[in-house]
XYZ file of C-alpha atoms in Angstrom:
555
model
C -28.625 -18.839 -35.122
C -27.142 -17.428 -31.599
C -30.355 -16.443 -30.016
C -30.459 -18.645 -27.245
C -26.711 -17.968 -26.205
C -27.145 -14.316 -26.606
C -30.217 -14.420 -24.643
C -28.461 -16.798 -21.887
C -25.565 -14.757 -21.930
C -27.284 -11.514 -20.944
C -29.107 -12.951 -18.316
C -25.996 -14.103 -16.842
C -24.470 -10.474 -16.620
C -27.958 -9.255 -15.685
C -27.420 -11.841 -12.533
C -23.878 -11.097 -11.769
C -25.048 -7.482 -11.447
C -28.013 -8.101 -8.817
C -25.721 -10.421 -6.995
C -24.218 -7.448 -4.662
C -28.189 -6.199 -3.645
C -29.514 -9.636 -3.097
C -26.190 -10.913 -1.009
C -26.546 -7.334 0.986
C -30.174 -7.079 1.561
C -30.375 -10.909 2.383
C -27.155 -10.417 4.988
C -28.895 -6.843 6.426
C -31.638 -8.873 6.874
C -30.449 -11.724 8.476
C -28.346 -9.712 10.658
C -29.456 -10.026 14.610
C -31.559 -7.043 15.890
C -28.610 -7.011 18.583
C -26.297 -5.376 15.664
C -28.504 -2.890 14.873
C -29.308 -1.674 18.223
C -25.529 -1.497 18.871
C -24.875 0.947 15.434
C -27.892 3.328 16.471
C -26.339 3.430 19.503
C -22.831 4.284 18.139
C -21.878 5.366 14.865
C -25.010 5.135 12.669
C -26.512 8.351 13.966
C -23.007 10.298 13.067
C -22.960 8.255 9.293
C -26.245 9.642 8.963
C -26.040 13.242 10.003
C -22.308 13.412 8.233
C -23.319 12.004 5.288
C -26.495 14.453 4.746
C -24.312 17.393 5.639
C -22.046 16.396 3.024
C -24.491 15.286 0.403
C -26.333 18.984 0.854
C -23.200 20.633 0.970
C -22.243 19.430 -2.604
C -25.194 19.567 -3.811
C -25.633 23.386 -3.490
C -22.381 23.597 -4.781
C -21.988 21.820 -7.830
C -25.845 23.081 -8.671
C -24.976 26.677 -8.363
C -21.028 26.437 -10.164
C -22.261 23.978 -12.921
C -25.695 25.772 -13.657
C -24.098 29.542 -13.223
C -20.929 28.077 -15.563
C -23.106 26.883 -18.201
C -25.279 30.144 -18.560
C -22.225 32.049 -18.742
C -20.751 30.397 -21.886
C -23.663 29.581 -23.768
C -25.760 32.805 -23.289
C -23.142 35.293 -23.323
C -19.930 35.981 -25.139
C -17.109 37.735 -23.291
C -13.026 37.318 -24.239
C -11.901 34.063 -23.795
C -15.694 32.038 -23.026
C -14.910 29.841 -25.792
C -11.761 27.929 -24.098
C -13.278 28.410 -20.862
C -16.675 26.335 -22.321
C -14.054 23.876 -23.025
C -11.938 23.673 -19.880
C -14.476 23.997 -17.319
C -14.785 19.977 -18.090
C -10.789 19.156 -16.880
C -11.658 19.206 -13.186
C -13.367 15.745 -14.218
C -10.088 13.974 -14.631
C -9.192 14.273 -10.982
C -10.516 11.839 -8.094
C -11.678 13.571 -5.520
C -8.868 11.563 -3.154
C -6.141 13.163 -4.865
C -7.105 16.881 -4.773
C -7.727 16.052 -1.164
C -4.089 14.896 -0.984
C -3.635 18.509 -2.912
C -5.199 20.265 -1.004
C -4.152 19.431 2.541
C -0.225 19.857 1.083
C -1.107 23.251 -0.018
C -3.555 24.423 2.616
C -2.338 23.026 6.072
C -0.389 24.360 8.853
C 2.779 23.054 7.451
C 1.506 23.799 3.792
C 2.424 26.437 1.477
C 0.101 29.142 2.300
C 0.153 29.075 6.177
C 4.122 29.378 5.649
C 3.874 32.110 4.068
C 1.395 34.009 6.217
C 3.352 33.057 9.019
C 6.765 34.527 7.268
C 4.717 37.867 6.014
C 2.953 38.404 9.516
C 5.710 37.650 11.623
C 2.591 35.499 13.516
C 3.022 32.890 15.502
C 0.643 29.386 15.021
C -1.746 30.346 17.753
C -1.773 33.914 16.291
C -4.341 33.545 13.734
C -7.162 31.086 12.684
C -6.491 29.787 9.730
C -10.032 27.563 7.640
C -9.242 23.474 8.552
C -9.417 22.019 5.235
C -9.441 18.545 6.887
C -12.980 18.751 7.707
C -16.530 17.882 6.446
C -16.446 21.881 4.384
C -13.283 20.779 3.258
C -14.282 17.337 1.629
C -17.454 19.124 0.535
C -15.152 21.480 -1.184
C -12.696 18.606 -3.231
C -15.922 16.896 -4.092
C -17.741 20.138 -5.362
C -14.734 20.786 -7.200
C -14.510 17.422 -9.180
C -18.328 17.175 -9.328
C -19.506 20.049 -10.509
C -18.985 19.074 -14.524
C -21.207 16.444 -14.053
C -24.286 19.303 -13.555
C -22.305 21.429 -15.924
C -22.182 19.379 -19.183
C -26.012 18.537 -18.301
C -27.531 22.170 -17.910
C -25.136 23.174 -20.939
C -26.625 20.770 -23.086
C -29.991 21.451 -22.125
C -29.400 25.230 -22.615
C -27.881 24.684 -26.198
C -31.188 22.735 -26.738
C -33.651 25.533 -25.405
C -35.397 27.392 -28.621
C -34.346 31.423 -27.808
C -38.088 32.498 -28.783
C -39.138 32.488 -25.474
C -36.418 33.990 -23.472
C -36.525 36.894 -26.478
C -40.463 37.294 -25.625
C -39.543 37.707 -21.873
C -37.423 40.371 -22.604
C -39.411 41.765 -24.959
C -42.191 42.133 -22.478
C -39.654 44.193 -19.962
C -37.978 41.180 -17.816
C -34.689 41.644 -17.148
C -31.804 39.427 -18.243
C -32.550 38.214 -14.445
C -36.004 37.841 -14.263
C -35.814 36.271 -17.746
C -32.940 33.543 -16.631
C -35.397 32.644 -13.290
C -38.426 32.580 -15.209
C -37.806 30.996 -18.637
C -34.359 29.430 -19.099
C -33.855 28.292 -15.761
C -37.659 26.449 -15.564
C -36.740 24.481 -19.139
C -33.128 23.537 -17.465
C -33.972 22.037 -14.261
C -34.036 18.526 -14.951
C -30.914 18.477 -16.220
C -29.819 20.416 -12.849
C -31.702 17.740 -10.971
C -30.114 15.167 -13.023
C -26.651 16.337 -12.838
C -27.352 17.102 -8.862
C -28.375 13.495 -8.456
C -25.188 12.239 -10.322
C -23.106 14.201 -8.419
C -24.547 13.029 -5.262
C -24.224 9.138 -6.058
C -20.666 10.122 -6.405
C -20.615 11.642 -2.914
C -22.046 8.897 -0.717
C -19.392 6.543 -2.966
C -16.501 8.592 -1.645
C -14.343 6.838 0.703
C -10.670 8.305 -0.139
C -11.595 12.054 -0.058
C -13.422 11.944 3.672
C -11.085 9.254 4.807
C -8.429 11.415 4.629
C -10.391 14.413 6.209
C -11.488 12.123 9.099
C -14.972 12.229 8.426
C -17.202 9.855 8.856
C -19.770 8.406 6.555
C -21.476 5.374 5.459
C -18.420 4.675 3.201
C -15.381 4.490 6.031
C -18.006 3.071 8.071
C -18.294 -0.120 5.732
C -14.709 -0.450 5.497
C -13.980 0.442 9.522
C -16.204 -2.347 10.616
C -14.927 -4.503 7.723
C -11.061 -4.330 8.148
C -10.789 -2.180 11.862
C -13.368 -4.646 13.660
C -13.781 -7.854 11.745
C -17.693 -7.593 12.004
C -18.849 -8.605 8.801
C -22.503 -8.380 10.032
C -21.893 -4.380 11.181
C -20.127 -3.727 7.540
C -23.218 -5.391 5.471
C -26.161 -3.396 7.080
C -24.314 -0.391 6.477
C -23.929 -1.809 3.264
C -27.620 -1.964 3.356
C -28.588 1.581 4.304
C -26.038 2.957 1.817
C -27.516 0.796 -0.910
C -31.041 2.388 -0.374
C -30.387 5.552 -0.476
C -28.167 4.804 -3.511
C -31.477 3.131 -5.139
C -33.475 5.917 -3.896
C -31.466 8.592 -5.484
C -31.510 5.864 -8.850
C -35.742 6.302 -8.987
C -35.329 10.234 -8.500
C -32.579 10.754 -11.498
C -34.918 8.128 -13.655
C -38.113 10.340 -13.086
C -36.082 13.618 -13.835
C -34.756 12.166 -16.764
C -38.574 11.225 -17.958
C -39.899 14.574 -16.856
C -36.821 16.211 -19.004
C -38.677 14.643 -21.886
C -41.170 17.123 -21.407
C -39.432 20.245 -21.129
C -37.344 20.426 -24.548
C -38.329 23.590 -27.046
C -36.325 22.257 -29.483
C -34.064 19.025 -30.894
C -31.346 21.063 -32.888
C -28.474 23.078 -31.441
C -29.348 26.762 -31.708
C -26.910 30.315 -31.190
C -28.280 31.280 -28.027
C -26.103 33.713 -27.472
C -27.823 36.603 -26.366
C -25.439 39.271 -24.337
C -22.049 40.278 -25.340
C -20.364 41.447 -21.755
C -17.347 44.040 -21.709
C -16.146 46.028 -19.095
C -16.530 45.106 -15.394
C -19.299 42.549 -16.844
C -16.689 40.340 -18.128
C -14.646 40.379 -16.263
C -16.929 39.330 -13.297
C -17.676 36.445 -15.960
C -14.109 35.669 -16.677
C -13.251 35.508 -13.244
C -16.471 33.274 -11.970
C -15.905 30.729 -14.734
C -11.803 30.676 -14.208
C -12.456 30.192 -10.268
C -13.353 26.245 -10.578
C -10.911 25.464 -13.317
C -8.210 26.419 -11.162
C -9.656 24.974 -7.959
C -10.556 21.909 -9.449
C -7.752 21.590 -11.828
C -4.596 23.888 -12.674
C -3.712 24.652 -8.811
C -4.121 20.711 -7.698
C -1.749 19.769 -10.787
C 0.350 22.735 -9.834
C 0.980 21.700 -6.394
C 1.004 18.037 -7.523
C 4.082 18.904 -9.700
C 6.024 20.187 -6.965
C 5.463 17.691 -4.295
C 6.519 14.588 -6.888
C 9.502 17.064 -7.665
C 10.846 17.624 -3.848
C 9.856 14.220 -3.178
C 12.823 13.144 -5.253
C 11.254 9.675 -6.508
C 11.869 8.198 -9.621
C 8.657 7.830 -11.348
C 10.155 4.811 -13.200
C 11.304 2.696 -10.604
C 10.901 -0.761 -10.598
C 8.779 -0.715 -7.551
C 6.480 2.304 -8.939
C 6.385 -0.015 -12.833
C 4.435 -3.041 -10.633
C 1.653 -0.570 -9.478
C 1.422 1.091 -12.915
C 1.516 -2.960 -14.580
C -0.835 -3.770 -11.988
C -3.010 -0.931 -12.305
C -2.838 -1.412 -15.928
C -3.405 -4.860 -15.966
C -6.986 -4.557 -13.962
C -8.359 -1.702 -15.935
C -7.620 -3.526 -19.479
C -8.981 -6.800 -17.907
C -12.062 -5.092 -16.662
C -12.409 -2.545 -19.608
C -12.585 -5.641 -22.344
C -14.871 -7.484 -20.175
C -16.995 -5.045 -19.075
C -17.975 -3.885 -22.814
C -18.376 -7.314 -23.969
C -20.677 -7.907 -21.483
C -22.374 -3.940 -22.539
C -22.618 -5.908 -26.190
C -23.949 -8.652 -25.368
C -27.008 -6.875 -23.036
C -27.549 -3.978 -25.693
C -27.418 -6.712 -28.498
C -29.978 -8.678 -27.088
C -32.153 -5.719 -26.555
C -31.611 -4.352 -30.404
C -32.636 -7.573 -31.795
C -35.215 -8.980 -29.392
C -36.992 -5.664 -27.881
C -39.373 -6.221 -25.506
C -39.885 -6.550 -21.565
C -37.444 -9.186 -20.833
C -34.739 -7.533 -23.062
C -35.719 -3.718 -21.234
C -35.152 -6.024 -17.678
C -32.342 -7.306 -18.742
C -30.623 -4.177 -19.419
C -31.885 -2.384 -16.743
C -30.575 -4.904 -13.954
C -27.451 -4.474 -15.874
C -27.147 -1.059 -15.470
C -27.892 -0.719 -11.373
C -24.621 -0.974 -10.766
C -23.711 2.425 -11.619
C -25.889 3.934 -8.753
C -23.930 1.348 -5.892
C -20.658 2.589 -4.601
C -17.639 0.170 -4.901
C -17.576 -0.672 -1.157
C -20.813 -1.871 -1.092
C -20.071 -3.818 -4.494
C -17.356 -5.529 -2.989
C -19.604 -6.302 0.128
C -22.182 -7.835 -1.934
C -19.695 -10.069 -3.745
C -17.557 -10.725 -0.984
C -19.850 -12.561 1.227
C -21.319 -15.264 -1.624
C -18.036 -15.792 -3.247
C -16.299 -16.126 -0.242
C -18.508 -18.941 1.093
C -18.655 -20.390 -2.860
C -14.362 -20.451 -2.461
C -15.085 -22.467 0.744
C -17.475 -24.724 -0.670
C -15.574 -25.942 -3.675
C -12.303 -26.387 -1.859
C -13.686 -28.661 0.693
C -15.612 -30.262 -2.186
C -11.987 -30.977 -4.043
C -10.518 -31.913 -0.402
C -12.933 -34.430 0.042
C -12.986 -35.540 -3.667
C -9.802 -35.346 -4.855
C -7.496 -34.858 -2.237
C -6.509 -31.289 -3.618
C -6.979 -28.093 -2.617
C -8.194 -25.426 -4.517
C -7.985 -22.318 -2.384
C -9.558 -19.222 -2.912
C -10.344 -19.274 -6.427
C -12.021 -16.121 -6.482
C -11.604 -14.111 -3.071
C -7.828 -15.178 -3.529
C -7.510 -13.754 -7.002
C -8.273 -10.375 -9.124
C -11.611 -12.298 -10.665
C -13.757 -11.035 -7.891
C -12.359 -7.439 -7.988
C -12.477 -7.651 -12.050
C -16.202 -8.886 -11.366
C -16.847 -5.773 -9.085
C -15.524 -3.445 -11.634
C -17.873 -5.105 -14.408
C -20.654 -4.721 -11.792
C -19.834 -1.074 -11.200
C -19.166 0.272 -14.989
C -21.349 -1.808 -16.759
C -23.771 1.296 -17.258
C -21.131 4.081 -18.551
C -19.983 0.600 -21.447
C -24.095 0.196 -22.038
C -24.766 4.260 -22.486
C -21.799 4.219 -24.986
C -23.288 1.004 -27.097
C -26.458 2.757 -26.767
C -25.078 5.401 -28.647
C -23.486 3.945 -31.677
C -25.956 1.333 -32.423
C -28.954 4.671 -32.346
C -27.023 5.358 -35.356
C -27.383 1.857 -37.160
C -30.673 1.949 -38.919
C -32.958 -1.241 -38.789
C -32.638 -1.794 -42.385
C -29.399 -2.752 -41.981
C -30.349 -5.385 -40.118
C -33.025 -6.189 -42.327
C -30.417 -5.859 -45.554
C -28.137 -8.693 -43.678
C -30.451 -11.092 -42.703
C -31.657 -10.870 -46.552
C -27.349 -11.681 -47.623
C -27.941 -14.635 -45.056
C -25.897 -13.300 -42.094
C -26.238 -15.039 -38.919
C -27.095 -12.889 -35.622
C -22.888 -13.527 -34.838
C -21.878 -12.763 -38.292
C -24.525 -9.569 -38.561
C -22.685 -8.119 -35.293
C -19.083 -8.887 -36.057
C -18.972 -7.960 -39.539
C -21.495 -5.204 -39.496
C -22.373 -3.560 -36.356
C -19.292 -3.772 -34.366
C -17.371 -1.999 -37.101
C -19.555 0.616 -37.346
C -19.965 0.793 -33.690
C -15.938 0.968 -33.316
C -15.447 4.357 -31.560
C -18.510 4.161 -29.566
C -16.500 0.990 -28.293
C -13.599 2.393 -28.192
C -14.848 5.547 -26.174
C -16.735 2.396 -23.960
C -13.361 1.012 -23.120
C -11.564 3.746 -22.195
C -13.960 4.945 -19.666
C -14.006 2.321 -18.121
C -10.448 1.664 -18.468
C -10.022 5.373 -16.606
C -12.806 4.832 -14.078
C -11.632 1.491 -12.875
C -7.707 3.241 -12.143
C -9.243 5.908 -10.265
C -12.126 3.451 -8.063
C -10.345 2.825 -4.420
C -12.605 1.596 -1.727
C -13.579 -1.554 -3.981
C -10.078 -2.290 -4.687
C -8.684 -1.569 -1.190
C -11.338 -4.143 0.187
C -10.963 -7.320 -2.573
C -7.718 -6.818 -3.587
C -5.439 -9.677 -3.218
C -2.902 -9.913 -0.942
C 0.601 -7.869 -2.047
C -1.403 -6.688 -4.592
C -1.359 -3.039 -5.109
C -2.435 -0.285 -7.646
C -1.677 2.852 -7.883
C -4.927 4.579 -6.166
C -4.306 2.272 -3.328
C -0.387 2.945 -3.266
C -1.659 6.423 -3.654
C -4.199 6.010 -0.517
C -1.542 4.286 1.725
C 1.109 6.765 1.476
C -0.992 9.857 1.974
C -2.893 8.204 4.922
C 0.392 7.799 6.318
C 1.268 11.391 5.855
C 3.146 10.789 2.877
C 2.058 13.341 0.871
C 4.653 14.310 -1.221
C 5.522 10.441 -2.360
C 1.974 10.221 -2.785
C 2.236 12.727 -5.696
C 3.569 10.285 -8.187
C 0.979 7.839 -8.494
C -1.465 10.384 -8.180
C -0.178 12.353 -11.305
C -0.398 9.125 -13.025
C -3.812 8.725 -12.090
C -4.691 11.873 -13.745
C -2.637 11.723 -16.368
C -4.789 8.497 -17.125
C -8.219 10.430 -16.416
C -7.279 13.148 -18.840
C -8.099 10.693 -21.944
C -11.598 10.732 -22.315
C -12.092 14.486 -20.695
C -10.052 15.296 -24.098
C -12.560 13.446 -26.429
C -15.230 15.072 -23.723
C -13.870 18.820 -24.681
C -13.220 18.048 -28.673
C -17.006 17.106 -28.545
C -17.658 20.517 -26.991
C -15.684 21.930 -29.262
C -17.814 20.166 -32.310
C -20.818 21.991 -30.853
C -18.792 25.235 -31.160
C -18.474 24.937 -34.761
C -21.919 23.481 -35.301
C -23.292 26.417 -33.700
C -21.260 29.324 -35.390
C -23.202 29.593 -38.711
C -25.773 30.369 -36.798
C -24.744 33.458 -35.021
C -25.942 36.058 -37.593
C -29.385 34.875 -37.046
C -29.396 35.858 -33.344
C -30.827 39.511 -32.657
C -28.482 41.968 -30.982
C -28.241 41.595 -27.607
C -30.447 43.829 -25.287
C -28.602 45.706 -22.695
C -29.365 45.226 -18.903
């Protein structure tokens, strides 16, 4: 039996992920008083006020375009809300770094549209005022953009789960399709508006490429200023520190509106809800506020994408752009294999041992999610670093030989951040095929005499094989797109494509930048595909049902 491996195993992974929080908190700590009195002084006051600006800023945003999208194209049917239910999820295949680098082509003084006001006018540049898209709006905007799916895909599902019964008795009873969205539909959806809000939000205190760029400052190009700019480890790991709490904090308020959503579900089946057909000026007011984002945050930035890698002349296949796509490559396979053996190994031990240590287990595993990569890489950084040091003047002393940096010096500890960071998305996939295993086929192994090893490779991995597969690639896509824990523990002359990406547009590169950004994409189209052909399941799933839906009451 493989019990005790299994069981060692996941502890191991559970450590590696609590590594970063301990090695922060412990170096926060330990920091002299001296240090902090010098960044309330300074910057910390401006991290703080930036980064709540921001974080509200987005929120309202991606609340009010993912909760208004999803009402639109589950509760009413107007030409064309059947694609757009679909393609409202693309924006999710851009980082929010590269419709920055979009944007600021398009929309600055140089950019297309200024050009041509400037040609139509006749104006001069001090003629007009023109919206600065490098600002704090403007990174609010690319992240609202990118984010809002994420509250979308939430609020959609929980609308497809509502029972229609009540929203039929509140307009039976003379509300208005208004009054009735406010007071019964909206009510049942907000935890998954919370939810998706709070997801959104982790992302946004993450960022570093987007308001790098835009030459705001937050916690994130804070870390890496004091880091890289300064040298002052001490400065860069308590505002590790304060970033990590209000990660955590925003961890305990999406776990408590996930439990509370528990208690808000009419129904468990997906129902027609479709209760207003829209023509005229109706739908089109629908078309157009459901069109808006998908453009914004999709067809525009590819658009103007296109045209910069074509006037930048490059050849996408030179032999210099191949070694960031290898080494891009190369990382996110690494990281994508290990990542969901280490997801199999936690959720294993949890479906054949439940209990409190299995439930801790997983749960340190999964904390990762909630940390942004800079303050990953922090956490590792400072252990492993001193560990490299250690050993090599252990061998010196020894043996005469010199190790180096075994792990600072290498892709392991960047490999090891990615694990740390994805190691949730890998779990919530195995989660999801194994649900679908019954117990008694467990039971119906053990009685043939399978081992615990032989049980899981021969029956529940190859039932399990595309909730694996869909594991992998997400994190496969998600570890190509992640930049501030690559720019800070990548090894020296070692370059992907997001941080090839970064480097030129930081140096005002922007059209050379296009390439690797388009690859980028390219990359984080995959699993928004499977993403819209499972919308596009629920479609089909819910058409039989459509003659069972009253006709729509007029406003």
């Amino acid at each position: 039996m493989f019990h005790f491996p299994l069981k060692s195993l996941a502890w191991v992974g559970a450590g590696l992920c609590i590594i970063p929080i301990t090695a922060v908190g412990v170096a926060a700590v330990g920091g002299t008083f001296e240090t902090w009195s010098a960044l309330w002084d300074t910057v910390l006051p401006r991290y703080i006020w930036n980064t709540i600006q921001l974080s509200l800023m987005v929120a309202i945003g991606t609340a009010a375009i993912g909760t208004g999208a999803a009402w639109l194209v589950t509760m009413c049917r107007f030409p064309g809300s059947r694609v757009l239910e679909i393609v409202l999820a693309l924006p999710l295949a851009f980082p929010a770094y590269v419709l920055a680098y979009a944007y600021t082509d398009l929309l600055d003084h140089p950019g297309a549209v200024q050009t041509a006001l400037r040609a139509v006018t006749g104006w001069g540049p001090r003629d007009y005022w023109f919206p600065e898209i490098r600002s704090l709006p403007g990174a609010a905007l690319m992240l609202i953009f990118v984010l809002y799916p994420y509250v979308y895909l939430l609020v959609r599902a929980a609308f497809l789960r509502q029972s229609p019964t009540a929203y039929f008795a509140a307009r039976t009873m003379g509300h208005g399709p208004w009054s009735a969205f406010f007071r019964v539909s909206l009510p049942v959806a907000r935890p998954a508006i919370a939810g998706g809000t709070i997801l959104a939000l982790m992302e946004t205190i993450a960022d570093y490429g987007t308001v790098a760029h835009f030459g705001v400052q937050t916690f994130a190009t804070g870390i890496y200023q004091a880091w890289f700019s300064m040298g002052d480890r001490a400065a860069a790991s308590q505002l590790a520190f304060c970033l990590m709490l209000t990660a955590l904090f925003l961890v305990v308020l999406e776990a408590r509106q996930r439990g509370g959503a528990k208690h808000h579900q009419a129904g468990n089946r997906i129902e027609a809800m479709t209760v207003h057909r829209l023509s005229g000026w109706r739908a089109i007011a629908a078309i157009f506020a459901c069109l808006v984002p998908v453009l914004a945050g999709f067809v525009i930035p590819i658009v103007v994408l296109l045209e910069m890698a074509i006037s930048s002349g490059q050849n996408p296949f030179a032999p210099r752009y191949i070694g960031f796509v290898q080494n891009s490559l190369t990382l996110a396979a690494i990281a994508a294999v290990l990542t969901v053996v280490g997801a199999v190994i936690v959720g294993y031990r949890v479906r054949l041992a439940p209990g409190k240590a299995a439930t801790i287990t997983k749960t340190l595993s999964g904390i990762g999610y909630a940390l942004p990569g800079s303050v990953i890489a922090v956490g590792l950084l400072v252990p492993f670093a001193r560990l490299d040091n250690a050993v090599d003047a252990f061998m010196r002393e020894h043996f005469d030989i010199s190790t180096g940096l075994v792990f600072t010096g290498s892709i392991a500890l960047l490999v090891m951040t990615y694990i740390v960071r994805f190691m949730a998305a890998a779990l919530s996939s195995f989660d999801t095929g194994m649900s679908q295993i019954r117990p008694n086929v467990d039971a119906v192994a053990r009685t043939l005499g399978a081992t615990t090893l032989v049980m899981l490779v021969r029956v529940h991995l190859p039932l399990m094989r595309a909730s694996l597969l869909t594991a992998v690639l997400i994190v496969f896509v998600d570890t190509m797109k992640e930049l501030p824990a690559t720019l800070i523990l990548r090894p020296f002359n070692f370059d992907t494509l997001a941080v090839q990406a970064h480097r030129l547009a930081s140096d005002e590169r922007l059209a050379q930048a296009a390439v690797p950004s388009l690859v980028i994409v390219a990359f984080g189209l995959l699993p928004v595909i499977l993403l819209c052909r499972t919308i596009a399941r629920t479609q089909q799933m819910r058409e039989p049902l459509q003659p069972q839906i009253p006709l729509p009451i007029e406003a």
